[in-house]
Short mmCIF file of C-alpha atoms and ligand atoms in Angstrom, two decimals:
data_model
loop_
_atom_site.label_atom_id
_atom_site.label_comp_id
_atom_site.label_asym_id
_atom_site.label_seq_id
_atom_site.Cartn_x
_atom_site.Cartn_y
_atom_site.Cartn_z
CA MET A 408 166.81 157.52 183.86
CA THR A 409 166.66 157.65 187.56
CA GLY A 410 164.35 160.12 189.07
CA ARG A 411 163.67 161.53 192.05
CA VAL A 412 161.94 158.85 194.19
CA GLU A 413 164.37 156.26 192.86
CA THR A 414 167.22 158.43 193.76
CA SER A 415 165.85 158.81 197.41
CA ILE A 416 165.20 155.07 197.78
CA LEU A 417 169.09 154.28 196.65
CA ASP A 418 170.21 156.63 199.06
CA MET A 419 167.90 155.42 201.87
CA LEU A 420 169.24 151.88 200.94
CA ALA A 421 172.68 153.01 201.32
CA ARG A 422 172.14 153.58 204.89
CA GLY A 423 170.08 150.27 205.85
CA LYS A 424 167.33 148.01 205.18
CA LEU A 425 163.95 149.37 204.50
CA HIS A 426 160.29 149.02 205.08
CA PHE A 427 157.54 149.88 202.70
CA THR A 428 153.87 150.32 203.71
CA LEU A 429 151.47 148.88 201.28
CA LEU A 430 147.76 150.09 201.62
CA ASP A 431 145.00 148.63 199.06
CA PRO A 432 142.40 151.58 198.34
CA ASP A 433 139.83 148.81 198.09
CA ASP A 434 140.17 148.25 201.66
CA VAL A 435 140.58 151.57 203.21
CA THR A 436 138.75 154.95 203.38
CA PRO A 437 140.77 157.80 202.95
CA GLU A 438 140.55 158.83 206.60
CA ARG A 439 141.56 155.36 207.55
CA ALA A 440 144.58 155.42 205.16
CA ARG A 441 145.64 158.90 207.00
CA ASN A 442 145.48 157.20 210.11
CA ILE A 443 147.51 154.13 209.22
CA VAL A 444 150.09 156.26 207.53
CA THR A 445 150.51 158.50 210.34
CA LYS A 446 151.29 155.30 212.48
CA ALA A 447 153.32 153.88 209.90
CA GLU A 448 155.65 157.17 209.28
CA GLU A 449 155.98 157.40 213.48
CA ALA A 450 157.27 153.75 213.24
CA GLY A 451 160.03 154.60 210.78
CA THR A 452 158.39 153.27 207.46
CA SER A 453 160.17 154.77 204.24
CA ALA A 454 157.57 154.91 201.35
CA ILE A 455 153.67 154.10 201.10
CA MET A 456 152.83 151.91 198.31
CA ILE A 457 149.64 151.92 196.85
CA GLY A 458 147.63 149.12 194.84
CA GLY A 459 146.12 145.72 194.96
CA SER A 460 145.54 142.97 192.66
CA THR A 461 141.93 144.11 191.70
CA ASN A 462 143.15 146.95 189.63
CA ALA A 463 141.63 149.45 192.38
CA ALA A 464 141.16 152.53 190.22
CA GLY A 465 139.07 155.96 189.87
CA PRO A 466 137.68 158.23 192.51
CA ASN A 467 138.52 156.15 195.58
CA LEU A 468 142.13 155.65 194.36
CA ASP A 469 142.53 159.40 193.99
CA ALA A 470 140.93 160.05 197.21
CA VAL A 471 143.21 157.88 199.21
CA VAL A 472 146.24 158.84 197.35
CA GLN A 473 145.44 162.77 197.96
CA ALA A 474 144.63 162.01 201.62
CA ILE A 475 147.94 160.53 202.02
CA LYS A 476 149.84 163.18 200.09
CA ALA A 477 148.26 165.53 202.74
CA THR A 478 149.36 163.41 205.52
CA THR A 479 153.13 162.76 204.88
CA SER A 480 155.92 163.84 202.73
CA LEU A 481 157.12 159.96 202.44
CA PRO A 482 157.11 159.10 198.53
CA VAL A 483 153.82 157.56 197.41
CA ILE A 484 154.10 155.02 194.97
CA LEU A 485 151.64 153.08 192.86
CA PHE A 486 151.94 149.20 192.95
CA PRO A 487 149.41 149.01 190.27
CA GLY A 488 147.18 145.76 189.80
CA GLY A 489 146.55 146.95 185.79
CA ALA A 490 146.71 149.74 183.67
CA SER A 491 143.77 151.65 185.07
CA ALA A 492 145.38 152.07 188.50
CA ILE A 493 146.90 155.44 187.87
CA THR A 494 146.47 158.57 189.40
CA PRO A 495 148.47 161.77 188.90
CA HIS A 496 148.41 162.27 192.84
CA ALA A 497 151.14 159.82 193.47
CA ASP A 498 154.82 160.35 193.20
CA ALA A 499 155.95 157.20 191.19
CA ILE A 500 154.62 154.02 190.11
CA PHE A 501 156.43 150.63 190.11
CA PHE A 502 156.36 150.00 186.40
CA MET A 503 156.00 146.05 186.67
CA SER A 504 155.87 142.99 184.84
CA ILE A 505 154.93 139.70 186.12
CA LEU A 506 157.90 138.03 184.58
CA ASN A 507 156.47 134.44 185.39
CA SER A 508 152.82 134.97 184.25
CA ARG A 509 151.40 132.53 181.49
CA ASN A 510 149.78 135.51 179.84
CA PRO A 511 151.43 138.08 177.89
CA TYR A 512 148.81 140.53 179.21
CA PHE A 513 150.60 140.72 182.71
CA ILE A 514 154.09 140.50 181.10
CA THR A 515 153.85 143.16 178.29
CA LYS A 516 150.14 144.15 177.54
CA SER A 517 148.87 146.12 180.67
CA GLN A 518 152.13 147.86 180.80
CA ALA A 519 151.75 149.16 176.81
CA LEU A 520 148.13 150.08 178.11
CA GLY A 521 149.45 152.08 180.88
CA ALA A 522 152.61 153.71 179.45
CA ILE A 523 150.92 156.56 178.07
CA PRO A 524 148.55 157.39 180.88
CA VAL A 525 151.73 157.25 183.11
CA LYS A 526 153.43 159.80 181.09
CA GLN A 527 150.27 162.03 180.98
CA ALA A 528 149.84 161.72 184.95
CA GLY A 529 153.82 162.92 184.96
CA ILE A 530 154.55 160.27 187.88
CA GLU A 531 158.27 158.54 187.71
CA PRO A 532 157.97 155.02 186.48
CA ILE A 533 160.44 152.60 188.29
CA PRO A 534 160.87 149.81 186.27
CA MET A 535 160.66 146.35 188.38
CA ALA A 536 160.69 142.82 188.03
CA TYR A 537 157.66 141.32 189.91
CA LEU A 538 157.95 137.62 190.69
CA VAL A 539 155.14 135.76 192.28
CA THR A 540 156.07 132.34 194.28
CA GLU A 541 154.12 129.95 196.03
CA PRO A 542 151.14 130.32 197.39
CA GLY A 543 150.72 133.39 195.06
CA MET A 544 147.26 134.12 196.95
CA THR A 545 145.16 136.63 194.73
CA VAL A 546 147.89 138.21 192.55
CA GLY A 547 148.87 134.56 191.58
CA TYR A 548 145.57 133.78 190.40
CA ILE A 549 144.65 137.02 188.91
CA GLY A 550 148.16 137.27 187.36
CA GLU A 551 147.92 134.00 186.06
CA ALA A 552 151.42 133.13 187.33
CA ASP A 553 153.30 129.96 187.07
CA LEU A 554 154.17 130.10 190.79
CA LEU A 555 157.72 130.00 191.54
CA PRO A 556 158.08 126.77 193.66
CA ARG A 557 159.13 127.44 197.15
CA ASN A 558 161.55 124.54 197.09
CA LYS A 559 163.23 125.60 193.73
CA PRO A 560 164.97 128.76 194.57
CA ALA A 561 167.25 128.33 191.70
CA ILE A 562 164.26 129.01 189.32
CA ALA A 563 163.20 132.41 191.06
CA ALA A 564 167.07 133.50 190.66
CA THR A 565 166.66 132.90 187.00
CA TYR A 566 163.66 135.11 186.53
CA ALA A 567 165.35 137.80 188.85
CA LEU A 568 168.58 137.69 186.83
CA ALA A 569 166.46 137.92 183.50
CA GLY A 570 164.60 140.91 184.91
CA GLN A 571 167.76 142.63 185.79
CA TYR A 572 169.23 141.73 182.43
CA MET A 573 166.19 143.36 180.70
CA GLY A 574 166.88 146.53 182.49
CA MET A 575 164.59 146.52 185.54
CA ARG A 576 166.21 148.19 188.52
CA PHE A 577 164.26 146.41 191.14
CA VAL A 578 163.19 142.83 191.61
CA TYR A 579 160.10 142.08 193.86
CA LEU A 580 159.79 138.59 195.35
CA GLU A 581 155.85 138.36 196.29
CA ALA A 582 154.54 135.43 197.98
CA GLY A 583 151.16 136.96 197.83
CA SER A 584 149.26 139.28 200.17
CA GLY A 585 148.13 137.50 203.42
CA ALA A 586 150.19 134.17 202.54
CA ASP A 587 150.48 132.13 205.43
CA ALA A 588 154.27 132.27 204.97
CA PRO A 589 156.45 134.59 203.27
CA ALA A 590 159.09 133.71 200.51
CA PRO A 591 161.61 131.25 202.08
CA ALA A 592 164.65 132.66 203.30
CA GLU A 593 166.45 130.26 201.18
CA MET A 594 164.87 131.50 197.90
CA ILE A 595 165.62 135.09 199.30
CA GLY A 596 169.24 134.45 199.62
CA VAL A 597 169.48 132.66 196.38
CA VAL A 598 167.93 135.46 194.53
CA LYS A 599 170.00 138.04 196.23
CA ARG A 600 173.32 136.39 195.50
CA VAL A 601 172.71 136.62 191.46
CA ILE A 602 171.13 140.24 191.08
CA ASP A 603 172.84 143.61 191.55
CA VAL A 604 169.71 145.54 192.01
CA PRO A 605 167.69 146.03 195.37
CA LEU A 606 165.51 142.89 196.12
CA ILE A 607 162.18 143.76 197.59
CA VAL A 608 160.20 140.88 199.62
CA GLY A 609 156.56 140.87 200.54
CA GLY A 610 153.72 138.88 201.29
CA GLY A 611 152.84 136.97 204.42
CA ILE A 612 155.18 139.03 206.75
CA THR A 613 153.19 139.67 209.84
CA THR A 614 155.94 138.99 212.87
CA PRO A 615 159.42 140.83 213.64
CA GLU A 616 161.11 137.51 213.43
CA GLN A 617 159.75 136.79 209.91
CA ALA A 618 160.74 140.49 208.93
CA ARG A 619 164.17 139.78 210.40
CA THR A 620 164.71 136.54 208.62
CA ALA A 621 163.94 138.13 205.31
CA VAL A 622 166.18 140.93 205.60
CA THR A 623 169.24 138.60 207.17
CA ALA A 624 168.41 136.22 204.16
CA GLY A 625 169.10 139.22 201.82
CA ALA A 626 165.92 141.34 201.17
CA ASP A 627 166.75 145.18 201.02
CA ILE A 628 163.31 146.17 201.57
CA ILE A 629 160.46 144.45 203.02
CA VAL A 630 156.70 145.14 202.64
CA THR A 631 153.79 144.64 204.84
CA GLY A 632 150.26 145.45 203.53
CA THR A 633 147.71 143.10 205.87
CA LEU A 634 149.64 144.12 209.14
CA ALA A 635 149.68 147.60 208.34
CA GLU A 636 145.95 147.68 207.49
CA ASN A 637 144.87 145.34 210.32
CA ASP A 638 147.20 146.39 212.98
CA PRO A 639 149.45 149.24 212.23
CA ASP A 640 150.66 149.48 215.94
CA MET A 641 152.77 146.51 215.16
CA LEU A 642 154.55 148.10 212.53
CA ALA A 643 157.27 149.64 214.82
CA SER A 644 158.42 146.21 216.05
CA ILE A 645 158.68 145.23 212.54
CA ILE A 646 160.81 148.11 211.58
CA LYS A 647 163.02 147.72 214.53
CA ALA A 648 163.80 144.25 213.62
CA ILE A 649 165.04 144.93 210.32
CA ASP A 650 167.65 146.99 211.86
CA VAL A 651 170.23 144.47 211.22
C1 1GP B 864 151.29 142.27 198.69
O1 1GP B 864 153.56 141.80 199.16
C2 1GP B 864 152.56 142.42 199.61
O2 1GP B 864 151.58 142.36 197.29
C3 1GP B 864 152.27 142.51 200.90
O3 1GP B 864 151.63 141.25 201.53
O4 1GP B 864 149.36 141.88 202.80
O5 1GP B 864 150.71 139.90 203.22
O6 1GP B 864 151.71 142.07 203.97
P1 1GP B 864 150.75 141.45 202.81
#
């Protein structure tokens, strides 16, 4: 069943490409989060994602999400590193599976552990195939991913289509936070051509040119995390660049 946040994302996508801002609660205080979110909203971001590969959870996660909710009416979507990274203060959660992990924990077990907590928290689950490509960075290591080779885009496409056929309603192509280069344009294009669900691309996007290349290649939504945390004043030029 499609919930309110997912419906609003699909409505926004009908009008154009989108940018989501990612914040890792391990990296920001509630006050810093408020500051970044204010700038991101002014710049035209469409949603705030909260998460990190180290499964940040507990009081800091709650405090950061509450601070953000008090600052903006943009949707706040959890992007969990594991089953503990759930808070009832968010609006929704990307209910994601690392389809190219070698470890079933990251494909189905953490999802089993998180399912009841998500229901109890009353937040909207949005099923998403999460595919980690080279270099993968921290999430590639922690998630024990068989990293998708950058020069073999067809492999990424097979996983993406499998995710769609398993019922996942978004595909996220991830190069890893802080990657020295985003997912290659050719890979984005090949993936986009085989799937019908929206394609999210993140990891290593730090310039307007990289953002534009990603959306021109086929990304529907781009995500920036490191840039938002380190230089939120840059977000306006990134978001302007994806208006294609
Ligand atoms: C990480 O794709 C996101 O999960 C964002 O990556 O921090 O490199 O923007 P960056």
